[in-house]
Amino acid sequence: PKKARDPQAYYTREGPAGQVFGEAQARGARSIGVVGLGAGALAAFARPGDSWTFYEIDPVVVRLARDAGYFTYLRDASAPVAVVVGDARRSLAETERRFDILVLDAFSSDAVPVHLLTREAIELYLARLNPGGVLAFHASSRFLRLRPVFAGLARDAGLADLREFDRRDERQSSWSGWTPSEWVLMARSRDDFGPLATDSRWGPIDDAPARVWTDDYSNVISVFRWR
């Protein structure tokens, strides 16, 4: 119970997610959008006065995240949290809301929603991002190596990018409350990253860009982790 408000696994306050929210919120970020709800762990970063919106395609996930018998992140959030049920890209296209941070957290399973990783999707995200805003992609995946895809998208859109792979001591296991995670950031200007731009834990994506994915072209097989 003492740690019920502490995000765990990929989302610890000391890890990349905590670094992104800590820096952006220190600069006044208040409007937060998140694609992918899961247990709602990121809601632990909400502060009074914030505006948070999660986009989740699966109503069963929403029901479980709101069931305090399983998870309490949404219930205990320090700001109201809205959850929009449906395909996130369609939902974002239908709203005029703007965000200071837009998190894309739908890529860690073996079924990646490709339509959220295309040129056209990036254009939509940028249209929903406030000036100085940041796109944060949770890129952890046991099955896919997505860095070349992100590199291609960032170059194609003329965006600055950063990446952190938080391994720490890999002898740690998930029971300790921490799991290795990889995050990618994109922004219109490197200055939008604030101090993270010069943080030694973060650096540019160092993979050769893949051919940019579009609504008419993608190649998931090319990013499989074969071993």
PDB file of C-alpha atoms in Angstrom:
ATOM      1  CA  PRO A   1       0.000   0.000   0.000  1.00  0.00           C
ATOM      2  CA  LYS A   2       2.834   2.438   0.693  1.00  0.00           C
ATOM      3  CA  LYS A   3       3.917   2.163  -2.941  1.00  0.00           C
ATOM      4  CA  ALA A   4       0.452   2.149  -4.493  1.00  0.00           C
ATOM      5  CA  ARG A   5       1.047   5.564  -6.088  1.00  0.00           C
ATOM      6  CA  ASP A   6       4.493   4.683  -7.418  1.00  0.00           C
ATOM      7  CA  PRO A   7       4.597   3.608 -11.079  1.00  0.00           C
ATOM      8  CA  GLN A   8       6.492   0.351 -11.538  1.00  0.00           C
ATOM      9  CA  ALA A   9       8.158  -1.696 -14.276  1.00  0.00           C
ATOM     10  CA  TYR A  10       8.706   0.421 -17.439  1.00  0.00           C
ATOM     11  CA  TYR A  11       7.435   3.597 -15.761  1.00  0.00           C
ATOM     12  CA  THR A  12       9.555   4.203 -12.653  1.00  0.00           C
ATOM     13  CA  ARG A  13      10.209   7.770 -11.584  1.00  0.00           C
ATOM     14  CA  GLU A  14      13.959   7.200 -11.896  1.00  0.00           C
ATOM     15  CA  GLY A  15      13.698   5.760 -15.418  1.00  0.00           C
ATOM     16  CA  PRO A  16      13.088   7.388 -18.808  1.00  0.00           C
ATOM     17  CA  ALA A  17       9.355   7.925 -18.256  1.00  0.00           C
ATOM     18  CA  GLY A  18       9.985   9.695 -14.966  1.00  0.00           C
ATOM     19  CA  GLN A  19      12.751  11.784 -16.524  1.00  0.00           C
ATOM     20  CA  VAL A  20      10.470  12.914 -19.369  1.00  0.00           C
ATOM     21  CA  PHE A  21       7.600  13.872 -17.104  1.00  0.00           C
ATOM     22  CA  GLY A  22       9.816  15.441 -14.469  1.00  0.00           C
ATOM     23  CA  GLU A  23      11.570  17.703 -16.959  1.00  0.00           C
ATOM     24  CA  ALA A  24       8.492  18.656 -18.995  1.00  0.00           C
ATOM     25  CA  GLN A  25       6.351  19.289 -15.948  1.00  0.00           C
ATOM     26  CA  ALA A  26       9.084  21.429 -14.427  1.00  0.00           C
ATOM     27  CA  ARG A  27       8.740  23.612 -17.530  1.00  0.00           C
ATOM     28  CA  GLY A  28       4.972  23.874 -17.113  1.00  0.00           C
ATOM     29  CA  ALA A  29       3.567  20.953 -19.120  1.00  0.00           C
ATOM     30  CA  ARG A  30      -0.045  20.458 -18.051  1.00  0.00           C
ATOM     31  CA  SER A  31      -1.902  18.804 -20.925  1.00  0.00           C
ATOM     32  CA  ILE A  32      -1.022  15.137 -21.317  1.00  0.00           C
ATOM     33  CA  GLY A  33      -2.258  12.602 -23.867  1.00  0.00           C
ATOM     34  CA  VAL A  34      -1.434   8.897 -23.704  1.00  0.00           C
ATOM     35  CA  VAL A  35      -2.145   6.308 -26.392  1.00  0.00           C
ATOM     36  CA  GLY A  36      -2.469   2.966 -24.624  1.00  0.00           C
ATOM     37  CA  LEU A  37      -3.886   2.631 -21.110  1.00  0.00           C
ATOM     38  CA  GLY A  38      -2.637  -0.649 -19.697  1.00  0.00           C
ATOM     39  CA  ALA A  39      -3.005  -0.516 -15.920  1.00  0.00           C
ATOM     40  CA  GLY A  40      -2.939   3.295 -16.027  1.00  0.00           C
ATOM     41  CA  ALA A  41       0.488   3.495 -14.385  1.00  0.00           C
ATOM     42  CA  LEU A  42       1.447   6.762 -16.117  1.00  0.00           C
ATOM     43  CA  ALA A  43      -1.435   8.487 -14.308  1.00  0.00           C
ATOM     44  CA  ALA A  44       0.804   8.360 -11.236  1.00  0.00           C
ATOM     45  CA  PHE A  45       2.654  11.337 -12.783  1.00  0.00           C
ATOM     46  CA  ALA A  46      -0.496  13.513 -12.798  1.00  0.00           C
ATOM     47  CA  ARG A  47      -0.440  16.689 -10.711  1.00  0.00           C
ATOM     48  CA  PRO A  48      -3.278  18.898  -9.481  1.00  0.00           C
ATOM     49  CA  GLY A  49      -4.317  21.187 -12.316  1.00  0.00           C
ATOM     50  CA  ASP A  50      -3.198  18.793 -15.047  1.00  0.00           C
ATOM     51  CA  SER A  51      -5.443  17.597 -17.866  1.00  0.00           C
ATOM     52  CA  TRP A  52      -4.943  13.916 -18.746  1.00  0.00           C
ATOM     53  CA  THR A  53      -6.538  11.896 -21.545  1.00  0.00           C
ATOM     54  CA  PHE A  54      -5.851   8.226 -22.247  1.00  0.00           C
ATOM     55  CA  TYR A  55      -6.817   6.606 -25.546  1.00  0.00           C
ATOM     56  CA  GLU A  56      -7.515   2.867 -25.348  1.00  0.00           C
ATOM     57  CA  ILE A  57      -9.003   0.595 -27.989  1.00  0.00           C
ATOM     58  CA  ASP A  58      -9.987  -2.293 -25.688  1.00  0.00           C
ATOM     59  CA  PRO A  59     -12.904  -1.674 -23.292  1.00  0.00           C
ATOM     60  CA  VAL A  60     -11.862  -4.704 -21.219  1.00  0.00           C
ATOM     61  CA  VAL A  61      -8.525  -2.994 -20.479  1.00  0.00           C
ATOM     62  CA  VAL A  62     -10.408   0.117 -19.360  1.00  0.00           C
ATOM     63  CA  ARG A  63     -12.655  -1.929 -17.075  1.00  0.00           C
ATOM     64  CA  LEU A  64      -9.670  -3.646 -15.441  1.00  0.00           C
ATOM     65  CA  ALA A  65      -7.705  -0.398 -15.026  1.00  0.00           C
ATOM     66  CA  ARG A  66     -10.705   1.157 -13.256  1.00  0.00           C
ATOM     67  CA  ASP A  67     -11.272  -1.857 -11.014  1.00  0.00           C
ATOM     68  CA  ALA A  68      -9.527  -0.958  -7.746  1.00  0.00           C
ATOM     69  CA  GLY A  69      -9.443  -4.651  -6.886  1.00  0.00           C
ATOM     70  CA  TYR A  70      -6.682  -4.887  -9.501  1.00  0.00           C
ATOM     71  CA  PHE A  71      -5.196  -1.422 -10.096  1.00  0.00           C
ATOM     72  CA  THR A  72      -5.563   1.939  -8.365  1.00  0.00           C
ATOM     73  CA  TYR A  73      -3.532   4.321 -10.547  1.00  0.00           C
ATOM     74  CA  LEU A  74      -6.594   5.927 -12.145  1.00  0.00           C
ATOM     75  CA  ARG A  75      -8.508   6.108  -8.882  1.00  0.00           C
ATOM     76  CA  ASP A  76      -5.592   7.679  -7.005  1.00  0.00           C
ATOM     77  CA  ALA A  77      -4.433  10.107  -9.713  1.00  0.00           C
ATOM     78  CA  SER A  78      -3.900  13.670  -8.483  1.00  0.00           C
ATOM     79  CA  ALA A  79      -5.863  15.097 -11.431  1.00  0.00           C
ATOM     80  CA  PRO A  80      -8.999  14.033 -13.292  1.00  0.00           C
ATOM     81  CA  VAL A  81      -8.207  11.385 -15.894  1.00  0.00           C
ATOM     82  CA  ALA A  82     -10.386  10.930 -18.972  1.00  0.00           C
ATOM     83  CA  VAL A  83     -10.348   7.704 -20.968  1.00  0.00           C
ATOM     84  CA  VAL A  84     -11.487   7.716 -24.599  1.00  0.00           C
ATOM     85  CA  VAL A  85     -12.397   4.240 -25.851  1.00  0.00           C
ATOM     86  CA  GLY A  86     -11.702   3.496 -29.505  1.00  0.00           C
ATOM     87  CA  ASP A  87      -8.894   3.545 -32.023  1.00  0.00           C
ATOM     88  CA  ALA A  88      -6.494   6.267 -30.881  1.00  0.00           C
ATOM     89  CA  ARG A  89      -5.660   7.592 -34.313  1.00  0.00           C
ATOM     90  CA  ARG A  90      -9.325   8.016 -35.190  1.00  0.00           C
ATOM     91  CA  SER A  91     -10.009   9.609 -31.816  1.00  0.00           C
ATOM     92  CA  LEU A  92      -7.122  12.065 -32.176  1.00  0.00           C
ATOM     93  CA  ALA A  93      -8.281  12.965 -35.671  1.00  0.00           C
ATOM     94  CA  GLU A  94     -11.732  13.797 -34.305  1.00  0.00           C
ATOM     95  CA  THR A  95     -10.573  16.108 -31.522  1.00  0.00           C
ATOM     96  CA  GLU A  96      -9.045  19.574 -31.520  1.00  0.00           C
ATOM     97  CA  ARG A  97      -7.255  19.015 -28.218  1.00  0.00           C
ATOM     98  CA  ARG A  98      -3.590  19.923 -27.968  1.00  0.00           C
ATOM     99  CA  PHE A  99      -1.040  18.325 -25.689  1.00  0.00           C
ATOM    100  CA  ASP A 100       2.265  19.331 -24.122  1.00  0.00           C
ATOM    101  CA  ILE A 101       3.281  15.665 -23.955  1.00  0.00           C
ATOM    102  CA  LEU A 102       1.797  12.989 -26.180  1.00  0.00           C
ATOM    103  CA  VAL A 103       2.865   9.483 -25.173  1.00  0.00           C
ATOM    104  CA  LEU A 104       2.583   6.589 -27.618  1.00  0.00           C
ATOM    105  CA  ASP A 105       2.582   3.442 -25.494  1.00  0.00           C
ATOM    106  CA  ALA A 106       1.136   0.741 -27.722  1.00  0.00           C
ATOM    107  CA  PHE A 107       4.187  -1.070 -29.095  1.00  0.00           C
ATOM    108  CA  SER A 108       5.458  -3.472 -26.437  1.00  0.00           C
ATOM    109  CA  SER A 109       3.437  -6.550 -27.406  1.00  0.00           C
ATOM    110  CA  ASP A 110       3.879  -8.864 -30.377  1.00  0.00           C
ATOM    111  CA  ALA A 111       1.022  -7.147 -32.240  1.00  0.00           C
ATOM    112  CA  VAL A 112       2.197  -3.663 -33.126  1.00  0.00           C
ATOM    113  CA  PRO A 113      -0.496  -1.297 -34.445  1.00  0.00           C
ATOM    114  CA  VAL A 114       1.392  -0.260 -37.575  1.00  0.00           C
ATOM    115  CA  HIS A 115      -1.058   2.551 -38.375  1.00  0.00           C
ATOM    116  CA  LEU A 116       0.287   4.387 -35.310  1.00  0.00           C
ATOM    117  CA  LEU A 117       3.834   4.356 -36.756  1.00  0.00           C
ATOM    118  CA  THR A 118       3.401   5.948 -40.161  1.00  0.00           C
ATOM    119  CA  ARG A 119       4.213   9.285 -41.761  1.00  0.00           C
ATOM    120  CA  GLU A 120       0.541  10.206 -41.673  1.00  0.00           C
ATOM    121  CA  ALA A 121       0.265   9.291 -37.993  1.00  0.00           C
ATOM    122  CA  ILE A 122       3.255  11.489 -37.126  1.00  0.00           C
ATOM    123  CA  GLU A 123       1.647  14.385 -39.012  1.00  0.00           C
ATOM    124  CA  LEU A 124      -1.483  13.934 -36.904  1.00  0.00           C
ATOM    125  CA  TYR A 125       0.479  13.783 -33.651  1.00  0.00           C
ATOM    126  CA  LEU A 126       2.290  17.009 -34.507  1.00  0.00           C
ATOM    127  CA  ALA A 127      -1.035  18.675 -35.272  1.00  0.00           C
ATOM    128  CA  ARG A 128      -2.161  17.746 -31.745  1.00  0.00           C
ATOM    129  CA  LEU A 129       1.052  18.940 -30.079  1.00  0.00           C
ATOM    130  CA  ASN A 130       1.398  22.369 -28.521  1.00  0.00           C
ATOM    131  CA  PRO A 131       4.403  24.532 -29.439  1.00  0.00           C
ATOM    132  CA  GLY A 132       7.380  23.198 -27.507  1.00  0.00           C
ATOM    133  CA  GLY A 133       5.626  19.857 -27.008  1.00  0.00           C
ATOM    134  CA  VAL A 134       7.233  16.428 -27.029  1.00  0.00           C
ATOM    135  CA  LEU A 135       6.231  13.073 -28.499  1.00  0.00           C
ATOM    136  CA  ALA A 136       7.322  10.187 -26.261  1.00  0.00           C
ATOM    137  CA  PHE A 137       7.312   6.674 -27.702  1.00  0.00           C
ATOM    138  CA  HIS A 138       7.625   3.663 -25.432  1.00  0.00           C
ATOM    139  CA  ALA A 139       9.740   1.483 -27.707  1.00  0.00           C
ATOM    140  CA  SER A 140      10.353  -1.534 -25.447  1.00  0.00           C
ATOM    141  CA  SER A 141       9.638  -4.793 -27.232  1.00  0.00           C
ATOM    142  CA  ARG A 142      10.815  -8.364 -26.820  1.00  0.00           C
ATOM    143  CA  PHE A 143       9.842  -9.129 -30.398  1.00  0.00           C
ATOM    144  CA  LEU A 144      10.585  -6.067 -32.533  1.00  0.00           C
ATOM    145  CA  ARG A 145      13.508  -3.685 -32.954  1.00  0.00           C
ATOM    146  CA  LEU A 146      11.737  -0.436 -33.744  1.00  0.00           C
ATOM    147  CA  ARG A 147      14.592   2.083 -33.570  1.00  0.00           C
ATOM    148  CA  PRO A 148      15.198   2.134 -37.358  1.00  0.00           C
ATOM    149  CA  VAL A 149      11.495   2.834 -37.870  1.00  0.00           C
ATOM    150  CA  PHE A 150      11.579   5.745 -35.422  1.00  0.00           C
ATOM    151  CA  ALA A 151      14.776   7.035 -37.028  1.00  0.00           C
ATOM    152  CA  GLY A 152      13.124   6.993 -40.444  1.00  0.00           C
ATOM    153  CA  LEU A 153      10.012   8.758 -39.195  1.00  0.00           C
ATOM    154  CA  ALA A 154      11.996  11.456 -37.382  1.00  0.00           C
ATOM    155  CA  ARG A 155      14.201  12.164 -40.393  1.00  0.00           C
ATOM    156  CA  ASP A 156      11.231  12.193 -42.758  1.00  0.00           C
ATOM    157  CA  ALA A 157       9.373  14.738 -40.599  1.00  0.00           C
ATOM    158  CA  GLY A 158      12.465  16.842 -39.894  1.00  0.00           C
ATOM    159  CA  LEU A 159      12.185  16.227 -36.156  1.00  0.00           C
ATOM    160  CA  ALA A 160      14.826  16.156 -33.452  1.00  0.00           C
ATOM    161  CA  ASP A 161      15.074  12.819 -31.658  1.00  0.00           C
ATOM    162  CA  LEU A 162      16.471  11.307 -28.477  1.00  0.00           C
ATOM    163  CA  ARG A 163      16.616   7.761 -27.221  1.00  0.00           C
ATOM    164  CA  GLU A 164      17.364   6.082 -23.896  1.00  0.00           C
ATOM    165  CA  PHE A 165      17.695   2.368 -23.210  1.00  0.00           C
ATOM    166  CA  ASP A 166      17.454   2.060 -19.439  1.00  0.00           C
ATOM    167  CA  ARG A 167      19.207  -1.191 -18.615  1.00  0.00           C
ATOM    168  CA  ARG A 168      20.900  -0.263 -15.343  1.00  0.00           C
ATOM    169  CA  ASP A 169      21.941  -3.535 -13.749  1.00  0.00           C
ATOM    170  CA  GLU A 170      20.174  -6.200 -15.788  1.00  0.00           C
ATOM    171  CA  ARG A 171      20.580  -8.626 -12.917  1.00  0.00           C
ATOM    172  CA  GLN A 172      17.665  -6.817 -11.322  1.00  0.00           C
ATOM    173  CA  SER A 173      14.355  -8.504 -11.952  1.00  0.00           C
ATOM    174  CA  SER A 174      10.833  -7.170 -12.248  1.00  0.00           C
ATOM    175  CA  TRP A 175      10.003  -8.052  -8.638  1.00  0.00           C
ATOM    176  CA  SER A 176      12.215  -5.149  -7.543  1.00  0.00           C
ATOM    177  CA  GLY A 177       9.747  -2.775  -9.190  1.00  0.00           C
ATOM    178  CA  TRP A 178      11.921  -1.986 -12.183  1.00  0.00           C
ATOM    179  CA  THR A 179      12.062  -3.424 -15.689  1.00  0.00           C
ATOM    180  CA  PRO A 180      14.458  -2.418 -18.513  1.00  0.00           C
ATOM    181  CA  SER A 181      12.807  -0.043 -20.940  1.00  0.00           C
ATOM    182  CA  GLU A 182      13.539   1.853 -24.113  1.00  0.00           C
ATOM    183  CA  TRP A 183      12.032   5.247 -24.933  1.00  0.00           C
ATOM    184  CA  VAL A 184      12.275   7.507 -27.970  1.00  0.00           C
ATOM    185  CA  LEU A 185      11.458  11.217 -27.982  1.00  0.00           C
ATOM    186  CA  MET A 186      10.683  13.460 -30.941  1.00  0.00           C
ATOM    187  CA  ALA A 187      10.145  17.206 -31.057  1.00  0.00           C
ATOM    188  CA  ARG A 188      10.120  20.028 -33.573  1.00  0.00           C
ATOM    189  CA  SER A 189      13.303  21.455 -32.062  1.00  0.00           C
ATOM    190  CA  ARG A 190      16.076  20.007 -29.922  1.00  0.00           C
ATOM    191  CA  ASP A 191      15.442  22.866 -27.500  1.00  0.00           C
ATOM    192  CA  ASP A 192      12.031  21.358 -26.765  1.00  0.00           C
ATOM    193  CA  PHE A 193      13.759  18.520 -24.917  1.00  0.00           C
ATOM    194  CA  GLY A 194      15.098  20.942 -22.312  1.00  0.00           C
ATOM    195  CA  PRO A 195      17.891  19.513 -20.126  1.00  0.00           C
ATOM    196  CA  LEU A 196      17.337  16.022 -21.537  1.00  0.00           C
ATOM    197  CA  ALA A 197      19.057  17.195 -24.732  1.00  0.00           C
ATOM    198  CA  THR A 198      22.370  17.259 -22.832  1.00  0.00           C
ATOM    199  CA  ASP A 199      21.618  14.467 -20.350  1.00  0.00           C
ATOM    200  CA  SER A 200      24.216  11.698 -20.745  1.00  0.00           C
ATOM    201  CA  ARG A 201      21.520   9.048 -20.380  1.00  0.00           C
ATOM    202  CA  TRP A 202      19.918  10.250 -23.603  1.00  0.00           C
ATOM    203  CA  GLY A 203      21.375  10.397 -27.092  1.00  0.00           C
ATOM    204  CA  PRO A 204      20.237  10.532 -30.709  1.00  0.00           C
ATOM    205  CA  ILE A 205      18.945   7.371 -32.341  1.00  0.00           C
ATOM    206  CA  ASP A 206      22.093   5.787 -33.719  1.00  0.00           C
ATOM    207  CA  ASP A 207      20.426   3.296 -36.081  1.00  0.00           C
ATOM    208  CA  ALA A 208      20.294   3.727 -39.838  1.00  0.00           C
ATOM    209  CA  PRO A 209      16.805   4.980 -40.730  1.00  0.00           C
ATOM    210  CA  ALA A 210      14.464   2.411 -42.223  1.00  0.00           C
ATOM    211  CA  ARG A 211      12.416   3.285 -45.268  1.00  0.00           C
ATOM    212  CA  VAL A 212       9.705   5.476 -43.822  1.00  0.00           C
ATOM    213  CA  TRP A 213       6.506   3.626 -43.011  1.00  0.00           C
ATOM    214  CA  THR A 214       3.343   5.120 -44.481  1.00  0.00           C
ATOM    215  CA  ASP A 215      -0.306   4.164 -44.637  1.00  0.00           C
ATOM    216  CA  ASP A 216       0.588   2.403 -47.897  1.00  0.00           C
ATOM    217  CA  TYR A 217       3.875   0.769 -46.867  1.00  0.00           C
ATOM    218  CA  SER A 218       5.273  -1.014 -43.815  1.00  0.00           C
ATOM    219  CA  ASN A 219       7.610  -3.954 -43.252  1.00  0.00           C
ATOM    220  CA  VAL A 220       7.193  -5.563 -39.849  1.00  0.00           C
ATOM    221  CA  ILE A 221       9.281  -8.600 -40.795  1.00  0.00           C
ATOM    222  CA  SER A 222      12.302  -6.338 -41.289  1.00  0.00           C
ATOM    223  CA  VAL A 223      12.263  -5.344 -37.592  1.00  0.00           C
ATOM    224  CA  PHE A 224      11.745  -8.785 -36.045  1.00  0.00           C
ATOM    225  CA  ARG A 225      14.238  -9.789 -33.369  1.00  0.00           C
ATOM    226  CA  TRP A 226      15.323 -13.068 -34.885  1.00  0.00           C
ATOM    227  CA  ARG A 227      17.547 -14.011 -31.960  1.00  0.00           C
TER     228      ARG A 227
END
